PDB file of C-alpha atoms in Angstrom:
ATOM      1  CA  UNK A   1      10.627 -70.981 -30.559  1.00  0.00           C
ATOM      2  CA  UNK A   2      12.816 -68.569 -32.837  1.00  0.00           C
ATOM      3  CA  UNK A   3      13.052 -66.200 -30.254  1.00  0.00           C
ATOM      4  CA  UNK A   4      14.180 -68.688 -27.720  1.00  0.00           C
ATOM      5  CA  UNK A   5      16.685 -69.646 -30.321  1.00  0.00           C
ATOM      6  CA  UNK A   6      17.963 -66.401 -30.674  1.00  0.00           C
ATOM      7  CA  UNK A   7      17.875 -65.519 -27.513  1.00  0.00           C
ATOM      8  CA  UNK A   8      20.014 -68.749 -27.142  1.00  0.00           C
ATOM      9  CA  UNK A   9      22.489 -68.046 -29.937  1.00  0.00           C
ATOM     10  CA  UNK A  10      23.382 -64.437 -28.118  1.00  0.00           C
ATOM     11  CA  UNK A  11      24.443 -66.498 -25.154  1.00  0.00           C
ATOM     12  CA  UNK A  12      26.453 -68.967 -26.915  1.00  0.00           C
ATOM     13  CA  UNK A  13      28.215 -66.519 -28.728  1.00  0.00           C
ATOM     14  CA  UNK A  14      29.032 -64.845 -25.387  1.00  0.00           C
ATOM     15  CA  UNK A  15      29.996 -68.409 -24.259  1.00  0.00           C
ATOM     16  CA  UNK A  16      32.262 -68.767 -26.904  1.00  0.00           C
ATOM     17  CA  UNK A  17      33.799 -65.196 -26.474  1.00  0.00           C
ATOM     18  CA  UNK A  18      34.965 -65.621 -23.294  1.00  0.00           C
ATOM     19  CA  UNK A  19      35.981 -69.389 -24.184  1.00  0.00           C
ATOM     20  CA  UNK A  20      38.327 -67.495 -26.342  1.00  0.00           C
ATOM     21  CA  UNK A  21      39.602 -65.652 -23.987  1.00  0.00           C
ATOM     22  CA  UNK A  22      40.523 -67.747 -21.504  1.00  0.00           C
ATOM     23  CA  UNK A  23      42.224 -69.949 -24.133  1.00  0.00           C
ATOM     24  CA  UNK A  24      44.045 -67.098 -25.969  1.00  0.00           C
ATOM     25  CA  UNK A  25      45.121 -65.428 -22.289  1.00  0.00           C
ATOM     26  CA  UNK A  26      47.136 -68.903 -22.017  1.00  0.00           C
ATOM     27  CA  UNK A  27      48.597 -69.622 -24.990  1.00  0.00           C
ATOM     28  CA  UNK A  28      51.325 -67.012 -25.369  1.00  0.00           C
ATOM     29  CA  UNK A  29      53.245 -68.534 -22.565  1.00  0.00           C
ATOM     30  CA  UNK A  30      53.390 -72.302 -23.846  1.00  0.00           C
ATOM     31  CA  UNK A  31      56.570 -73.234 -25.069  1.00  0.00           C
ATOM     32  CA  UNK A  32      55.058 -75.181 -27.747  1.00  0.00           C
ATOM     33  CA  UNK A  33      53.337 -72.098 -29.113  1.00  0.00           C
ATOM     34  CA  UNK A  34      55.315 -70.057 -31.491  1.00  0.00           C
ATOM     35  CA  UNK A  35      52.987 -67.074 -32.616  1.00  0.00           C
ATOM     36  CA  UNK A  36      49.578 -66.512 -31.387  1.00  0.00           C
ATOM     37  CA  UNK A  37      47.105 -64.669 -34.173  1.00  0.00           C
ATOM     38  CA  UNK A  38      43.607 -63.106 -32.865  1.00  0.00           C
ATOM     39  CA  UNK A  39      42.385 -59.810 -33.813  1.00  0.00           C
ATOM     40  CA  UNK A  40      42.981 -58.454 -29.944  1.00  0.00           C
ATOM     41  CA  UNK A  41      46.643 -59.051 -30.128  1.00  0.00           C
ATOM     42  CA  UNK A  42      47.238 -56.767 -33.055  1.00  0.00           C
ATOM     43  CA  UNK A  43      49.384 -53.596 -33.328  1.00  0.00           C
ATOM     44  CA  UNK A  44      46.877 -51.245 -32.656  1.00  0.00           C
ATOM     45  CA  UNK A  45      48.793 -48.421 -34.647  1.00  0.00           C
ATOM     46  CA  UNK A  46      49.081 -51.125 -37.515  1.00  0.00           C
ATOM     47  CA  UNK A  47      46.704 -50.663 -40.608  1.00  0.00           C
ATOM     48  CA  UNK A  48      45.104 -53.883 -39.362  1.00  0.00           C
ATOM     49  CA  UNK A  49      44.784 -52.892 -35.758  1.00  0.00           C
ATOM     50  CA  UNK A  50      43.460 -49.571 -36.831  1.00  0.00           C
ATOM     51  CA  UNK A  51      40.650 -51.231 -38.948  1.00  0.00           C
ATOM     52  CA  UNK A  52      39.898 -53.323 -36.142  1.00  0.00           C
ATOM     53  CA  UNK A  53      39.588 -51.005 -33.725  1.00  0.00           C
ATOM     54  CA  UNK A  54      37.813 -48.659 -35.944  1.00  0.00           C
ATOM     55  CA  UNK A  55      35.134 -51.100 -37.520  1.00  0.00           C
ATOM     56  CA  UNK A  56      34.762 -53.826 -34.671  1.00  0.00           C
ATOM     57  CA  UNK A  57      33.402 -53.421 -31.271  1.00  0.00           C
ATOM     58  CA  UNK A  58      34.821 -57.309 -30.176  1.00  0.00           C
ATOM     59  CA  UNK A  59      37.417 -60.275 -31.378  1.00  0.00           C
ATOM     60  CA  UNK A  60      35.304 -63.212 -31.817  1.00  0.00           C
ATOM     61  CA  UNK A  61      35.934 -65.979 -30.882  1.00  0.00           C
ATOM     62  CA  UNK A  62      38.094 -67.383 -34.191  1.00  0.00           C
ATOM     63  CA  UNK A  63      41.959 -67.504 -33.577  1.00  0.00           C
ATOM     64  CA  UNK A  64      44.220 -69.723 -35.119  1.00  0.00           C
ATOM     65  CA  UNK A  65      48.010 -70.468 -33.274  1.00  0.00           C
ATOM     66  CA  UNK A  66      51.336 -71.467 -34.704  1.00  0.00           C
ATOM     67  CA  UNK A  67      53.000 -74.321 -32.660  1.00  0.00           C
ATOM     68  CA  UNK A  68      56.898 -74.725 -32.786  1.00  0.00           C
ATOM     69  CA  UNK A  69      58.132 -77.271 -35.086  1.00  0.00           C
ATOM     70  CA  UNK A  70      56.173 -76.529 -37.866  1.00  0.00           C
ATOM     71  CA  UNK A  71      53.699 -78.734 -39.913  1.00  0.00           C
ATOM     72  CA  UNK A  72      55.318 -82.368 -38.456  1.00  0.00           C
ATOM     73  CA  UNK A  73      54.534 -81.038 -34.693  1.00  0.00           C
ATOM     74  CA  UNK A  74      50.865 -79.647 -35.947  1.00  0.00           C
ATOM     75  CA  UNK A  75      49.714 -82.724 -37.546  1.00  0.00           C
ATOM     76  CA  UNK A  76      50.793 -84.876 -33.979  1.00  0.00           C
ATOM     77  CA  UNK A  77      48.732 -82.003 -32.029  1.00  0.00           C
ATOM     78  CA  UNK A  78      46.032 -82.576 -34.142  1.00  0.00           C
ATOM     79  CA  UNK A  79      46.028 -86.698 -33.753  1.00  0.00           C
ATOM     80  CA  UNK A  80      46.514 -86.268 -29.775  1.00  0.00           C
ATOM     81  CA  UNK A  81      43.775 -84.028 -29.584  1.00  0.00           C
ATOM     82  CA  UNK A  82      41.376 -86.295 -31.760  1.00  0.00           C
ATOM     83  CA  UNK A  83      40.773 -83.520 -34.554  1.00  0.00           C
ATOM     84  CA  UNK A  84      43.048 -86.122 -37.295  1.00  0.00           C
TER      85      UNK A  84
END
């Protein structure tokens, strides 16, 4: 059983990498987005994207996004999208 659940987990975390993705590949072009943060998208000749590069052989699947209009326009994101 705990090698079916491994062997599970490794495929979910795949699942979830490629959710990211497809999600991430989108964002930068809504006009409600204003910056995009997610460890593929930095500078690579930044200290950060240098580290990343250097020490991490994928992104994850954790990004977070800014949307324009501040905290007021996050907070009615989050109610439409049932997370509030």
């Amino acid at each position: 059983m705990i090698s079916r659940s491994l062997e599970m987990l490794s495929l979910r975390i795949e699942k979830a990498q490629q959710n990211a993705e497809a999600v991430t590949a989108f964002l930068p072009d809504h006009d409600k987005v204003a910056k995009l943060q997610w460890l593929l998208y930095l500078d690579e000749y930044s200290p950060e994207g240098r580290t990343f590069r250097q020490q991490c052989c994928d992104a994850g699947s954790t990004f977070s996004f800014d949307i324009v209009g501040g905290q007021p326009a996050a907070f009615r994101f989050l109610k439409r999208a049932g997370a509030v």
